[in-house]
Amino acid sequence: TVGALRLGAQIVSYGSNDLQLVTGESIEDTARVLSGYLDALIIRTNSCVTDMRAWAIQDKMAVINAMSENEHPTQAIADLSTIKERFGRLDGIQILYLGEGNNTATALALAVAQTPGMKITFVTPEDYGLPGSFLHKAQALAGQHGATIDHHHSMNELPEKADVVYATRWQTMGVPHADPNWRDKFRPYCVTPAIMMKVSKSEGTIFLHDLPAVYGEDVHEEVINGEQSLAWRQAHHKMFSAMAILEWCLNMPRC
């Protein structure tokens, strides 16, 4: 909203109960109606991306994924922007991701896979890794673009040196996991000062987090508020990524 306002746009907000979807109208019909009023529809939802594609049945209104159940592409743009600002490059940057293979992880995998020279290693708990379909797609893209996507579950096999250590909240959007003992599986993946010291390069490894963070679970407070953390700058870049996406979508010629 702030990004759109800074670009001079007017905002209309819809909640889950504000559209005719609740009365039984189809997504496709609602999309056709809204496309007569809106230039862009920004969707943030816990539903899957296939539902979001139904909004694109029309060809007048841009449809932007601001987060779905299985992808978070706007976050990935903010992530790469923060990394580029810090290091001045993306080529040769190595990222270590610790935690759940959630929507942030899948988007980051797809983004890194299309950036030549980048490498990311996902270390996740058993049964909480990246979905196989996304992992295969990312690795295929990485092969085409000269990037590297690794994925395993062992905290004993961390990269020797990483430029970026990345963590996310263990419960995406606060949704609990079905397994009552899930925290026991996640606990070793908490980013501690010891882990940062183990994988840090002498020239300055940074810590990133997509926020919100749960101190003592996904990250220690000493790390996220420490000198290596750029999590707050990264959060600031979310606004700039939103502005860039809006400009790109609204200035692109319609097919």
Coordinates of C-alpha atoms in Angstrom, one line a residue:
T1 CA 0.0 0.0 0.0
V2 CA 2.8 2.5 0.9
G3 CA 4.7 1.6 -2.2
A4 CA 1.6 2.1 -4.4
L5 CA 0.8 5.5 -2.7
R6 CA 4.4 6.6 -3.3
L7 CA 4.0 5.9 -7.0
G8 CA 0.8 8.0 -7.0
A9 CA -1.7 5.1 -7.2
Q10 CA -5.1 5.0 -5.5
I11 CA -5.8 2.1 -3.2
V12 CA -8.9 -0.1 -2.8
S13 CA -8.7 -2.9 -0.2
Y14 CA -10.7 -6.0 -0.2
G15 CA -11.0 -8.5 2.6
S16 CA -11.9 -12.2 2.3
N17 CA -15.6 -11.4 2.8
D18 CA -15.9 -8.3 0.7
L19 CA -16.3 -9.9 -2.8
Q20 CA -19.1 -11.8 -4.4
L21 CA -17.0 -15.0 -4.0
V22 CA -18.7 -15.5 -0.7
T23 CA -22.1 -15.6 -2.4
G24 CA -20.9 -18.3 -4.9
E25 CA -19.7 -16.2 -7.8
S26 CA -16.7 -17.8 -9.5
I27 CA -13.2 -16.3 -9.4
E28 CA -13.2 -15.9 -13.2
D29 CA -16.4 -13.9 -13.1
T30 CA -15.3 -11.7 -10.2
A31 CA -12.0 -11.1 -12.1
R32 CA -13.8 -10.0 -15.2
V33 CA -15.8 -7.5 -13.2
L34 CA -12.9 -6.1 -11.3
S35 CA -10.8 -5.8 -14.4
G36 CA -13.2 -3.1 -15.5
Y37 CA -12.3 -1.0 -12.5
L38 CA -8.7 -1.9 -11.5
D39 CA -5.3 -1.6 -13.2
A40 CA -3.7 -4.2 -10.8
L41 CA -5.0 -6.7 -8.3
I42 CA -2.5 -7.7 -5.6
I43 CA -3.3 -10.9 -3.9
R44 CA -1.9 -12.2 -0.6
T45 CA -3.4 -15.5 0.5
N46 CA -2.9 -18.9 2.1
S47 CA -4.4 -20.5 -1.0
C48 CA -2.3 -22.1 -3.7
V49 CA -1.1 -20.3 -6.8
T50 CA -3.4 -22.3 -9.1
D51 CA -6.3 -20.3 -7.6
M52 CA -4.4 -17.1 -8.3
R53 CA -4.1 -18.0 -11.9
A54 CA -7.8 -18.1 -12.2
W55 CA -7.8 -14.3 -11.7
A56 CA -5.7 -13.9 -14.8
I57 CA -8.5 -15.2 -17.1
Q58 CA -9.0 -11.6 -18.1
D59 CA -6.4 -9.6 -20.0
K60 CA -7.0 -6.0 -18.7
M61 CA -5.9 -6.2 -15.1
A62 CA -2.4 -7.1 -13.9
V63 CA -2.5 -9.8 -11.2
I64 CA 0.4 -9.8 -8.7
N65 CA 1.3 -12.6 -6.3
A66 CA 2.2 -10.8 -3.0
M67 CA 2.3 -14.3 -1.3
S68 CA 0.5 -17.6 -1.8
E69 CA 0.7 -20.9 0.1
N70 CA 3.6 -22.1 -2.0
E71 CA 5.4 -19.0 -3.4
H72 CA 6.4 -15.6 -2.2
P73 CA 8.1 -14.0 -5.2
T74 CA 7.9 -10.3 -4.0
Q75 CA 10.0 -11.4 -0.9
A76 CA 12.6 -13.0 -3.2
I77 CA 13.1 -9.7 -5.1
A78 CA 13.6 -7.8 -1.8
D79 CA 16.1 -10.5 -0.7
L80 CA 18.2 -10.2 -3.9
S81 CA 18.0 -6.4 -3.7
T82 CA 19.4 -6.4 -0.2
I83 CA 22.2 -8.8 -1.1
K84 CA 23.1 -6.8 -4.2
E85 CA 23.1 -3.6 -2.2
R86 CA 25.5 -5.1 0.4
F87 CA 27.9 -6.9 -1.9
G88 CA 27.6 -5.0 -5.1
R89 CA 27.0 -8.2 -7.0
L90 CA 25.0 -11.4 -7.1
D91 CA 27.5 -13.5 -9.1
G92 CA 29.5 -15.8 -6.7
I93 CA 27.2 -15.1 -3.7
Q94 CA 26.5 -18.2 -1.5
I95 CA 23.4 -18.4 0.7
L96 CA 22.8 -20.8 3.5
Y97 CA 19.1 -21.2 4.3
L98 CA 18.1 -22.9 7.6
G99 CA 14.5 -23.9 8.4
E100 CA 11.3 -24.9 6.7
G101 CA 11.1 -25.3 2.9
N102 CA 8.2 -22.9 2.8
N103 CA 6.9 -20.3 0.3
T104 CA 9.8 -18.0 1.0
A105 CA 12.2 -20.8 0.4
T106 CA 10.6 -21.9 -2.9
A107 CA 10.6 -18.3 -4.3
L108 CA 14.2 -17.8 -3.2
A109 CA 15.2 -21.1 -4.9
L110 CA 13.6 -20.0 -8.2
A111 CA 15.2 -16.6 -8.0
V112 CA 18.7 -17.9 -7.3
A113 CA 18.3 -20.5 -10.0
Q114 CA 17.9 -17.8 -12.6
T115 CA 20.8 -15.7 -11.4
P116 CA 24.1 -16.8 -12.9
G117 CA 26.9 -17.7 -10.4
M118 CA 24.7 -17.7 -7.3
K119 CA 24.5 -20.7 -5.0
I120 CA 22.1 -21.6 -2.2
T121 CA 22.1 -24.5 0.2
F122 CA 18.8 -25.4 1.9
V123 CA 19.2 -27.3 5.2
T124 CA 15.8 -28.3 6.4
P125 CA 14.2 -30.7 8.9
E126 CA 13.1 -34.1 7.6
D127 CA 9.6 -33.9 6.2
Y128 CA 9.8 -30.1 6.0
G129 CA 11.9 -29.6 2.9
L130 CA 11.2 -27.9 -0.4
P131 CA 8.5 -29.7 -2.4
G132 CA 9.9 -32.0 -4.9
S133 CA 8.3 -30.3 -7.9
F134 CA 9.8 -26.9 -6.9
L135 CA 13.2 -28.3 -6.2
H136 CA 13.4 -30.1 -9.5
K137 CA 12.2 -27.0 -11.4
A138 CA 14.8 -24.8 -9.5
Q139 CA 17.6 -27.3 -10.2
A140 CA 16.7 -27.5 -13.9
L141 CA 16.7 -23.7 -14.1
A142 CA 20.0 -23.5 -12.2
G143 CA 21.6 -25.8 -14.8
Q144 CA 20.5 -23.5 -17.6
H145 CA 21.7 -20.3 -15.9
G146 CA 24.9 -21.4 -14.2
A147 CA 23.6 -21.3 -10.7
T148 CA 23.6 -24.0 -7.9
I149 CA 20.8 -25.3 -5.8
D150 CA 21.6 -27.8 -3.0
H151 CA 19.3 -29.3 -0.5
H152 CA 19.8 -31.7 2.5
H153 CA 18.8 -32.1 6.2
S154 CA 22.1 -32.5 8.1
M155 CA 23.3 -29.7 10.4
N156 CA 26.7 -31.4 10.4
E157 CA 27.2 -30.7 6.7
L158 CA 26.9 -26.9 6.6
P159 CA 28.9 -25.0 4.0
E160 CA 32.3 -23.9 5.3
K161 CA 31.8 -20.3 4.4
A162 CA 28.6 -18.5 3.3
D163 CA 28.0 -14.9 2.3
V164 CA 24.4 -14.9 3.6
V165 CA 22.6 -16.9 6.3
Y166 CA 18.9 -16.9 5.9
A167 CA 16.1 -17.9 8.3
T168 CA 12.3 -17.7 8.2
R169 CA 9.6 -18.2 10.8
W170 CA 8.9 -21.8 11.4
Q171 CA 5.1 -21.4 11.2
T172 CA 4.4 -19.5 8.0
M173 CA 1.6 -17.0 8.5
G174 CA 1.3 -18.4 12.1
V175 CA -0.3 -21.6 10.8
P176 CA 0.6 -24.5 13.2
H177 CA 2.0 -27.8 12.0
A178 CA 0.0 -31.0 12.4
D179 CA 2.8 -32.9 14.1
P180 CA 2.5 -32.1 17.9
N181 CA 6.3 -32.7 18.2
W182 CA 7.3 -30.5 15.3
R183 CA 9.4 -28.1 17.4
D184 CA 11.8 -31.0 18.4
K185 CA 12.6 -31.5 14.7
F186 CA 13.1 -27.7 14.1
R187 CA 15.1 -26.9 17.2
P188 CA 18.6 -27.7 15.7
Y189 CA 18.0 -25.3 12.8
C190 CA 17.7 -22.2 15.0
V191 CA 20.3 -19.6 13.9
T192 CA 22.6 -19.1 16.8
P193 CA 25.7 -17.0 17.3
A194 CA 27.7 -20.2 17.1
I195 CA 26.2 -21.1 13.7
M196 CA 27.0 -17.6 12.4
M197 CA 30.6 -17.9 13.6
K198 CA 30.9 -21.4 12.1
V199 CA 29.9 -20.4 8.5
S200 CA 30.9 -16.7 8.4
K201 CA 33.5 -15.4 6.0
S202 CA 36.2 -12.9 7.3
E203 CA 34.9 -10.3 4.8
G204 CA 31.5 -10.1 6.4
T205 CA 28.7 -12.6 6.2
I206 CA 25.2 -11.2 6.7
F207 CA 22.0 -12.5 8.3
L208 CA 18.6 -12.1 6.6
H209 CA 15.1 -13.0 7.8
D210 CA 11.8 -12.5 6.0
L211 CA 10.1 -11.6 9.2
P212 CA 8.2 -11.8 11.5
A213 CA 10.9 -13.6 13.6
V214 CA 10.3 -15.6 16.7
Y215 CA 13.2 -15.1 19.0
G216 CA 14.6 -18.2 20.5
E217 CA 13.0 -20.4 17.8
D218 CA 14.1 -19.6 14.3
V219 CA 16.8 -17.1 15.4
H220 CA 18.5 -15.9 18.5
E221 CA 17.9 -12.2 19.4
E222 CA 21.6 -11.7 19.5
V223 CA 21.9 -12.6 15.8
I224 CA 18.9 -10.7 14.3
N225 CA 19.8 -7.6 16.3
G226 CA 23.6 -8.0 15.8
E227 CA 26.1 -6.3 13.6
Q228 CA 25.7 -9.0 10.9
S229 CA 22.0 -8.6 10.5
L230 CA 20.4 -6.7 7.6
A231 CA 16.9 -8.0 8.3
W232 CA 15.6 -4.5 8.9
R233 CA 17.1 -3.1 5.8
Q234 CA 15.7 -6.2 4.0
A235 CA 12.2 -5.3 5.3
H236 CA 12.6 -1.8 4.0
H237 CA 13.4 -3.3 0.6
K238 CA 10.0 -5.0 0.6
M239 CA 8.5 -1.6 -0.2
F240 CA 10.9 -1.0 -3.0
S241 CA 10.3 -4.4 -4.5
A242 CA 6.6 -3.7 -4.4
M243 CA 7.1 -0.4 -6.2
A244 CA 9.4 -2.1 -8.9
I245 CA 6.8 -4.8 -9.5
L246 CA 4.0 -2.4 -9.8
E247 CA 5.9 -0.2 -12.3
W248 CA 6.9 -3.2 -14.3
C249 CA 3.5 -4.7 -14.5
L250 CA 1.6 -1.5 -15.2
N251 CA 4.1 -0.2 -17.8
M252 CA 4.3 -3.4 -19.7
P253 CA 2.4 -3.4 -23.0
R254 CA -0.7 -5.7 -22.9
C255 CA -0.5 -8.8 -25.1

